[in-house]
JSON list of C-alpha atoms in Angstrom, two decimals:
[
{"chain": "A", "resi": 1, "resn": "UNK", "atom": "CA", "xyz": [110.73, 85.85, 110.87]},
{"chain": "A", "resi": 2, "resn": "UNK", "atom": "CA", "xyz": [110.97, 87.60, 114.27]},
{"chain": "A", "resi": 3, "resn": "UNK", "atom": "CA", "xyz": [114.36, 89.19, 114.28]},
{"chain": "A", "resi": 4, "resn": "UNK", "atom": "CA", "xyz": [115.09, 91.02, 110.80]},
{"chain": "A", "resi": 5, "resn": "UNK", "atom": "CA", "xyz": [116.76, 94.53, 111.60]},
{"chain": "A", "resi": 6, "resn": "UNK", "atom": "CA", "xyz": [113.95, 96.34, 110.55]},
{"chain": "A", "resi": 7, "resn": "UNK", "atom": "CA", "xyz": [113.24, 94.36, 107.40]},
{"chain": "A", "resi": 8, "resn": "UNK", "atom": "CA", "xyz": [110.59, 91.96, 107.43]},
{"chain": "A", "resi": 9, "resn": "UNK", "atom": "CA", "xyz": [109.52, 90.05, 104.08]},
{"chain": "A", "resi": 10, "resn": "UNK", "atom": "CA", "xyz": [106.00, 88.51, 104.26]},
{"chain": "A", "resi": 11, "resn": "UNK", "atom": "CA", "xyz": [105.22, 85.48, 101.77]},
{"chain": "A", "resi": 12, "resn": "UNK", "atom": "CA", "xyz": [101.82, 85.37, 101.12]},
{"chain": "A", "resi": 13, "resn": "UNK", "atom": "CA", "xyz": [101.50, 81.66, 99.31]},
{"chain": "A", "resi": 14, "resn": "UNK", "atom": "CA", "xyz": [98.13, 80.45, 97.08]},
{"chain": "A", "resi": 15, "resn": "UNK", "atom": "CA", "xyz": [97.24, 83.79, 96.22]},
{"chain": "A", "resi": 16, "resn": "UNK", "atom": "CA", "xyz": [95.16, 82.42, 93.36]},
{"chain": "A", "resi": 17, "resn": "UNK", "atom": "CA", "xyz": [93.13, 80.83, 95.93]},
{"chain": "A", "resi": 18, "resn": "UNK", "atom": "CA", "xyz": [92.62, 84.31, 97.59]},
{"chain": "A", "resi": 19, "resn": "UNK", "atom": "CA", "xyz": [91.66, 86.04, 94.42]},
{"chain": "A", "resi": 20, "resn": "UNK", "atom": "CA", "xyz": [89.37, 83.31, 93.58]},
{"chain": "A", "resi": 21, "resn": "UNK", "atom": "CA", "xyz": [87.83, 84.36, 96.82]},
{"chain": "A", "resi": 22, "resn": "UNK", "atom": "CA", "xyz": [87.73, 87.89, 95.90]},
{"chain": "A", "resi": 23, "resn": "UNK", "atom": "CA", "xyz": [86.05, 87.16, 92.63]},
{"chain": "A", "resi": 24, "resn": "UNK", "atom": "CA", "xyz": [83.45, 85.08, 94.41]},
{"chain": "A", "resi": 25, "resn": "UNK", "atom": "CA", "xyz": [82.92, 88.58, 97.18]},
{"chain": "A", "resi": 26, "resn": "UNK", "atom": "CA", "xyz": [84.21, 86.53, 99.71]},
{"chain": "A", "resi": 27, "resn": "UNK", "atom": "CA", "xyz": [86.16, 88.81, 101.87]},
{"chain": "A", "resi": 28, "resn": "UNK", "atom": "CA", "xyz": [89.81, 88.46, 101.96]},
{"chain": "A", "resi": 29, "resn": "UNK", "atom": "CA", "xyz": [91.70, 89.62, 104.92]},
{"chain": "A", "resi": 30, "resn": "UNK", "atom": "CA", "xyz": [94.89, 88.40, 106.14]},
{"chain": "A", "resi": 31, "resn": "UNK", "atom": "CA", "xyz": [97.62, 89.44, 109.27]},
{"chain": "A", "resi": 32, "resn": "UNK", "atom": "CA", "xyz": [101.35, 88.59, 109.05]},
{"chain": "A", "resi": 33, "resn": "UNK", "atom": "CA", "xyz": [103.04, 87.05, 111.80]},
{"chain": "A", "resi": 34, "resn": "UNK", "atom": "CA", "xyz": [104.48, 89.56, 114.42]},
{"chain": "A", "resi": 35, "resn": "UNK", "atom": "CA", "xyz": [108.02, 90.92, 113.70]},
{"chain": "A", "resi": 36, "resn": "UNK", "atom": "CA", "xyz": [110.19, 93.19, 115.66]},
{"chain": "A", "resi": 37, "resn": "UNK", "atom": "CA", "xyz": [111.89, 95.85, 114.20]},
{"chain": "A", "resi": 38, "resn": "UNK", "atom": "CA", "xyz": [115.06, 95.57, 116.02]},
{"chain": "A", "resi": 39, "resn": "UNK", "atom": "CA", "xyz": [116.38, 93.91, 119.18]},
{"chain": "A", "resi": 40, "resn": "UNK", "atom": "CA", "xyz": [114.94, 95.58, 121.31]},
{"chain": "A", "resi": 41, "resn": "UNK", "atom": "CA", "xyz": [112.56, 97.00, 118.90]},
{"chain": "A", "resi": 42, "resn": "UNK", "atom": "CA", "xyz": [108.84, 97.24, 118.37]},
{"chain": "A", "resi": 43, "resn": "UNK", "atom": "CA", "xyz": [106.50, 94.42, 117.70]},
{"chain": "A", "resi": 44, "resn": "UNK", "atom": "CA", "xyz": [104.68, 95.12, 114.44]},
{"chain": "A", "resi": 45, "resn": "UNK", "atom": "CA", "xyz": [102.53, 92.96, 111.77]},
{"chain": "A", "resi": 46, "resn": "UNK", "atom": "CA", "xyz": [101.13, 93.51, 108.67]},
{"chain": "A", "resi": 47, "resn": "UNK", "atom": "CA", "xyz": [97.21, 93.43, 107.30]},
{"chain": "A", "resi": 48, "resn": "UNK", "atom": "CA", "xyz": [96.35, 93.13, 103.72]},
{"chain": "A", "resi": 49, "resn": "UNK", "atom": "CA", "xyz": [92.98, 93.21, 102.36]},
{"chain": "A", "resi": 50, "resn": "UNK", "atom": "CA", "xyz": [92.01, 91.98, 98.74]},
{"chain": "A", "resi": 51, "resn": "UNK", "atom": "CA", "xyz": [88.96, 94.47, 98.50]},
{"chain": "A", "resi": 52, "resn": "UNK", "atom": "CA", "xyz": [85.69, 92.91, 96.91]},
{"chain": "A", "resi": 53, "resn": "UNK", "atom": "CA", "xyz": [84.71, 93.89, 93.32]},
{"chain": "A", "resi": 54, "resn": "UNK", "atom": "CA", "xyz": [81.53, 95.35, 95.20]},
{"chain": "A", "resi": 55, "resn": "UNK", "atom": "CA", "xyz": [83.48, 97.85, 97.60]},
{"chain": "A", "resi": 56, "resn": "UNK", "atom": "CA", "xyz": [82.73, 101.22, 97.19]},
{"chain": "A", "resi": 57, "resn": "UNK", "atom": "CA", "xyz": [85.95, 103.73, 95.87]},
{"chain": "A", "resi": 58, "resn": "UNK", "atom": "CA", "xyz": [88.58, 100.82, 96.70]},
{"chain": "A", "resi": 59, "resn": "UNK", "atom": "CA", "xyz": [87.02, 97.94, 94.57]},
{"chain": "A", "resi": 60, "resn": "UNK", "atom": "CA", "xyz": [89.46, 95.68, 93.40]},
{"chain": "A", "resi": 61, "resn": "UNK", "atom": "CA", "xyz": [92.57, 97.21, 95.39]},
{"chain": "A", "resi": 62, "resn": "UNK", "atom": "CA", "xyz": [94.77, 95.72, 97.54]},
{"chain": "A", "resi": 63, "resn": "UNK", "atom": "CA", "xyz": [94.91, 97.36, 101.08]},
{"chain": "A", "resi": 64, "resn": "UNK", "atom": "CA", "xyz": [97.77, 97.31, 103.45]},
{"chain": "A", "resi": 65, "resn": "UNK", "atom": "CA", "xyz": [98.27, 98.29, 106.81]},
{"chain": "A", "resi": 66, "resn": "UNK", "atom": "CA", "xyz": [100.86, 98.40, 109.68]},
{"chain": "A", "resi": 67, "resn": "UNK", "atom": "CA", "xyz": [99.84, 97.52, 113.41]},
{"chain": "A", "resi": 68, "resn": "UNK", "atom": "CA", "xyz": [101.27, 97.72, 116.58]},
{"chain": "A", "resi": 69, "resn": "UNK", "atom": "CA", "xyz": [101.39, 94.43, 118.59]},
{"chain": "A", "resi": 70, "resn": "UNK", "atom": "CA", "xyz": [102.23, 94.06, 122.40]},
{"chain": "A", "resi": 71, "resn": "UNK", "atom": "CA", "xyz": [105.89, 92.95, 122.57]},
{"chain": "A", "resi": 72, "resn": "UNK", "atom": "CA", "xyz": [108.61, 91.74, 124.89]},
{"chain": "A", "resi": 73, "resn": "UNK", "atom": "CA", "xyz": [110.28, 95.10, 124.93]},
{"chain": "A", "resi": 74, "resn": "UNK", "atom": "CA", "xyz": [107.57, 97.63, 125.08]},
{"chain": "A", "resi": 75, "resn": "UNK", "atom": "CA", "xyz": [108.15, 98.57, 128.48]},
{"chain": "A", "resi": 76, "resn": "UNK", "atom": "CA", "xyz": [111.63, 99.91, 127.52]},
{"chain": "A", "resi": 77, "resn": "UNK", "atom": "CA", "xyz": [110.42, 101.68, 124.58]},
{"chain": "A", "resi": 78, "resn": "UNK", "atom": "CA", "xyz": [109.90, 105.16, 123.97]},
{"chain": "A", "resi": 79, "resn": "UNK", "atom": "CA", "xyz": [106.21, 105.66, 123.00]},
{"chain": "A", "resi": 80, "resn": "UNK", "atom": "CA", "xyz": [104.04, 106.52, 120.61]},
{"chain": "A", "resi": 81, "resn": "UNK", "atom": "CA", "xyz": [106.23, 104.69, 118.08]},
{"chain": "A", "resi": 82, "resn": "UNK", "atom": "CA", "xyz": [107.85, 107.57, 115.77]},
{"chain": "A", "resi": 83, "resn": "UNK", "atom": "CA", "xyz": [109.59, 106.46, 112.63]},
{"chain": "A", "resi": 84, "resn": "UNK", "atom": "CA", "xyz": [109.38, 105.88, 108.82]},
{"chain": "A", "resi": 85, "resn": "UNK", "atom": "CA", "xyz": [107.77, 102.65, 107.24]},
{"chain": "A", "resi": 86, "resn": "UNK", "atom": "CA", "xyz": [108.61, 101.70, 103.73]},
{"chain": "A", "resi": 87, "resn": "UNK", "atom": "CA", "xyz": [105.85, 99.20, 102.54]},
{"chain": "A", "resi": 88, "resn": "UNK", "atom": "CA", "xyz": [106.51, 97.42, 99.22]},
{"chain": "A", "resi": 89, "resn": "UNK", "atom": "CA", "xyz": [104.99, 94.71, 97.01]},
{"chain": "A", "resi": 90, "resn": "UNK", "atom": "CA", "xyz": [107.95, 93.13, 95.48]},
{"chain": "A", "resi": 91, "resn": "UNK", "atom": "CA", "xyz": [108.43, 92.70, 91.71]},
{"chain": "A", "resi": 92, "resn": "UNK", "atom": "CA", "xyz": [109.89, 88.94, 91.44]},
{"chain": "A", "resi": 93, "resn": "UNK", "atom": "CA", "xyz": [111.15, 89.34, 87.60]},
{"chain": "A", "resi": 94, "resn": "UNK", "atom": "CA", "xyz": [114.41, 87.48, 86.82]},
{"chain": "A", "resi": 95, "resn": "UNK", "atom": "CA", "xyz": [117.40, 90.15, 85.82]},
{"chain": "A", "resi": 96, "resn": "UNK", "atom": "CA", "xyz": [117.88, 93.73, 86.86]},
{"chain": "A", "resi": 97, "resn": "UNK", "atom": "CA", "xyz": [114.81, 95.53, 85.90]},
{"chain": "A", "resi": 98, "resn": "UNK", "atom": "CA", "xyz": [112.69, 94.78, 88.99]},
{"chain": "A", "resi": 99, "resn": "UNK", "atom": "CA", "xyz": [110.17, 97.57, 89.98]},
{"chain": "A", "resi": 100, "resn": "UNK", "atom": "CA", "xyz": [108.78, 97.42, 93.24]},
{"chain": "A", "resi": 101, "resn": "UNK", "atom": "CA", "xyz": [105.65, 98.87, 94.13]},
{"chain": "A", "resi": 102, "resn": "UNK", "atom": "CA", "xyz": [106.37, 100.94, 97.01]},
{"chain": "A", "resi": 103, "resn": "UNK", "atom": "CA", "xyz": [104.96, 103.92, 99.36]},
{"chain": "A", "resi": 104, "resn": "UNK", "atom": "CA", "xyz": [106.85, 105.35, 102.26]},
{"chain": "A", "resi": 105, "resn": "UNK", "atom": "CA", "xyz": [105.00, 106.51, 105.10]},
{"chain": "A", "resi": 106, "resn": "UNK", "atom": "CA", "xyz": [105.84, 108.72, 108.47]},
{"chain": "A", "resi": 107, "resn": "UNK", "atom": "CA", "xyz": [104.29, 107.79, 111.78]},
{"chain": "A", "resi": 108, "resn": "UNK", "atom": "CA", "xyz": [101.95, 110.17, 113.03]},
{"chain": "A", "resi": 109, "resn": "UNK", "atom": "CA", "xyz": [102.59, 109.98, 116.98]},
{"chain": "A", "resi": 110, "resn": "UNK", "atom": "CA", "xyz": [98.99, 111.85, 117.53]},
{"chain": "A", "resi": 111, "resn": "UNK", "atom": "CA", "xyz": [97.22, 108.62, 116.40]},
{"chain": "A", "resi": 112, "resn": "UNK", "atom": "CA", "xyz": [96.20, 105.75, 118.32]},
{"chain": "A", "resi": 113, "resn": "UNK", "atom": "CA", "xyz": [97.70, 103.45, 115.90]},
{"chain": "A", "resi": 114, "resn": "UNK", "atom": "CA", "xyz": [101.23, 104.55, 117.25]},
{"chain": "A", "resi": 115, "resn": "UNK", "atom": "CA", "xyz": [100.46, 104.12, 121.06]},
{"chain": "A", "resi": 116, "resn": "UNK", "atom": "CA", "xyz": [101.79, 101.46, 123.13]},
{"chain": "A", "resi": 117, "resn": "UNK", "atom": "CA", "xyz": [99.16, 98.66, 122.55]},
{"chain": "A", "resi": 118, "resn": "UNK", "atom": "CA", "xyz": [96.99, 97.44, 125.44]},
{"chain": "A", "resi": 119, "resn": "UNK", "atom": "CA", "xyz": [95.82, 94.27, 124.00]},
{"chain": "A", "resi": 120, "resn": "UNK", "atom": "CA", "xyz": [97.68, 91.92, 121.71]},
{"chain": "A", "resi": 121, "resn": "UNK", "atom": "CA", "xyz": [97.23, 93.64, 118.59]},
{"chain": "A", "resi": 122, "resn": "UNK", "atom": "CA", "xyz": [96.33, 97.32, 118.24]},
{"chain": "A", "resi": 123, "resn": "UNK", "atom": "CA", "xyz": [92.77, 97.40, 116.34]},
{"chain": "A", "resi": 124, "resn": "UNK", "atom": "CA", "xyz": [94.12, 100.96, 114.88]},
{"chain": "A", "resi": 125, "resn": "UNK", "atom": "CA", "xyz": [96.28, 100.62, 111.83]},
{"chain": "A", "resi": 126, "resn": "UNK", "atom": "CA", "xyz": [97.88, 102.84, 109.54]},
{"chain": "A", "resi": 127, "resn": "UNK", "atom": "CA", "xyz": [98.45, 102.40, 105.85]},
{"chain": "A", "resi": 128, "resn": "UNK", "atom": "CA", "xyz": [97.02, 102.62, 102.44]},
{"chain": "A", "resi": 129, "resn": "UNK", "atom": "CA", "xyz": [93.40, 101.53, 101.34]},
{"chain": "A", "resi": 130, "resn": "UNK", "atom": "CA", "xyz": [94.54, 101.56, 97.82]},
{"chain": "A", "resi": 131, "resn": "UNK", "atom": "CA", "xyz": [97.70, 100.39, 98.12]},
{"chain": "A", "resi": 132, "resn": "UNK", "atom": "CA", "xyz": [98.07, 98.79, 94.82]},
{"chain": "A", "resi": 133, "resn": "UNK", "atom": "CA", "xyz": [95.14, 97.75, 92.18]},
{"chain": "A", "resi": 134, "resn": "UNK", "atom": "CA", "xyz": [94.89, 93.99, 91.02]},
{"chain": "A", "resi": 135, "resn": "UNK", "atom": "CA", "xyz": [95.08, 95.34, 87.52]},
{"chain": "A", "resi": 136, "resn": "UNK", "atom": "CA", "xyz": [98.47, 96.72, 88.45]},
{"chain": "A", "resi": 137, "resn": "UNK", "atom": "CA", "xyz": [99.36, 93.38, 89.76]},
{"chain": "A", "resi": 138, "resn": "UNK", "atom": "CA", "xyz": [99.20, 91.66, 86.49]},
{"chain": "A", "resi": 139, "resn": "UNK", "atom": "CA", "xyz": [101.82, 93.96, 85.04]},
{"chain": "A", "resi": 140, "resn": "UNK", "atom": "CA", "xyz": [104.93, 92.56, 86.04]},
{"chain": "A", "resi": 141, "resn": "UNK", "atom": "CA", "xyz": [105.78, 89.56, 87.98]},
{"chain": "A", "resi": 142, "resn": "UNK", "atom": "CA", "xyz": [104.41, 90.47, 91.28]},
{"chain": "A", "resi": 143, "resn": "UNK", "atom": "CA", "xyz": [103.03, 86.97, 91.69]},
{"chain": "A", "resi": 144, "resn": "UNK", "atom": "CA", "xyz": [105.47, 84.21, 91.16]},
{"chain": "A", "resi": 145, "resn": "UNK", "atom": "CA", "xyz": [105.01, 80.31, 92.27]},
{"chain": "A", "resi": 146, "resn": "UNK", "atom": "CA", "xyz": [101.53, 81.66, 93.37]},
{"chain": "A", "resi": 147, "resn": "UNK", "atom": "CA", "xyz": [103.24, 83.67, 96.15]},
{"chain": "A", "resi": 148, "resn": "UNK", "atom": "CA", "xyz": [103.06, 87.53, 96.54]},
{"chain": "A", "resi": 149, "resn": "UNK", "atom": "CA", "xyz": [105.92, 89.04, 98.40]},
{"chain": "A", "resi": 150, "resn": "UNK", "atom": "CA", "xyz": [105.23, 91.86, 100.80]},
{"chain": "A", "resi": 151, "resn": "UNK", "atom": "CA", "xyz": [108.12, 94.09, 102.41]},
{"chain": "A", "resi": 152, "resn": "UNK", "atom": "CA", "xyz": [107.98, 96.17, 105.39]},
{"chain": "A", "resi": 153, "resn": "UNK", "atom": "CA", "xyz": [111.32, 98.22, 106.15]},
{"chain": "A", "resi": 154, "resn": "UNK", "atom": "CA", "xyz": [111.06, 100.53, 109.30]},
{"chain": "A", "resi": 155, "resn": "UNK", "atom": "CA", "xyz": [113.43, 102.91, 110.37]},
{"chain": "A", "resi": 156, "resn": "UNK", "atom": "CA", "xyz": [112.47, 104.14, 114.17]},
{"chain": "A", "resi": 157, "resn": "UNK", "atom": "CA", "xyz": [113.61, 107.35, 115.93]},
{"chain": "A", "resi": 158, "resn": "UNK", "atom": "CA", "xyz": [115.31, 104.82, 117.90]},
{"chain": "A", "resi": 159, "resn": "UNK", "atom": "CA", "xyz": [117.32, 103.67, 115.30]},
{"chain": "A", "resi": 160, "resn": "UNK", "atom": "CA", "xyz": [118.25, 107.28, 114.08]},
{"chain": "A", "resi": 161, "resn": "UNK", "atom": "CA", "xyz": [119.63, 108.18, 117.33]},
{"chain": "A", "resi": 162, "resn": "UNK", "atom": "CA", "xyz": [121.76, 105.35, 117.95]},
{"chain": "B", "resi": 1, "resn": "UNK", "atom": "CA", "xyz": [98.82, 111.73, 92.68]},
{"chain": "B", "resi": 2, "resn": "UNK", "atom": "CA", "xyz": [100.45, 109.68, 95.62]},
{"chain": "B", "resi": 3, "resn": "UNK", "atom": "CA", "xyz": [97.88, 107.80, 97.92]},
{"chain": "B", "resi": 4, "resn": "UNK", "atom": "CA", "xyz": [97.96, 109.20, 101.46]},
{"chain": "B", "resi": 5, "resn": "UNK", "atom": "CA", "xyz": [98.36, 106.93, 104.29]},
{"chain": "B", "resi": 6, "resn": "UNK", "atom": "CA", "xyz": [95.39, 107.00, 106.92]},
{"chain": "B", "resi": 7, "resn": "UNK", "atom": "CA", "xyz": [94.30, 105.34, 109.95]},
{"chain": "B", "resi": 8, "resn": "UNK", "atom": "CA", "xyz": [92.00, 102.06, 109.75]},
{"chain": "B", "resi": 9, "resn": "UNK", "atom": "CA", "xyz": [90.55, 100.08, 112.42]},
{"chain": "B", "resi": 10, "resn": "UNK", "atom": "CA", "xyz": [89.94, 96.47, 112.29]},
{"chain": "B", "resi": 11, "resn": "UNK", "atom": "CA", "xyz": [88.66, 94.02, 114.77]},
{"chain": "B", "resi": 12, "resn": "UNK", "atom": "CA", "xyz": [88.24, 90.13, 114.36]}
]
């Protein structure tokens, strides 16, 4: 999971257990392992929440954010991070008619989220509070074998220049 | 309308 040419797939297992916790109003927040956007590359991780039924405005939504992490190439990389990040929840249907749920976002270099991290994981992330509703999750095969697949594809400005 | 990405802070 560490080197992936800019594509990382995060397998979240036991999703029914997470949903049960959420239904019982227990907060569900998870971080992915760190992954590199290339070699050399930026170290990033994903943060996923299942918002509680009692949450204001974002109840029963999956929130998804990207965080920068301290990585082994940081001193050789341009900062702030600049590039394009495509976040997807993968449709695991059999056959050709797959409809992933996707959003594409452009890094905003003026934000703290894209500065070189000064601690293990930058507390500031960038992404979507209302990435996808739990209702929408039921409409296709987004859960298979009790597993949710989250994909993150990163194209950095470094990639574009090389 | 498409959702808008935002900065969001999370501390353990």
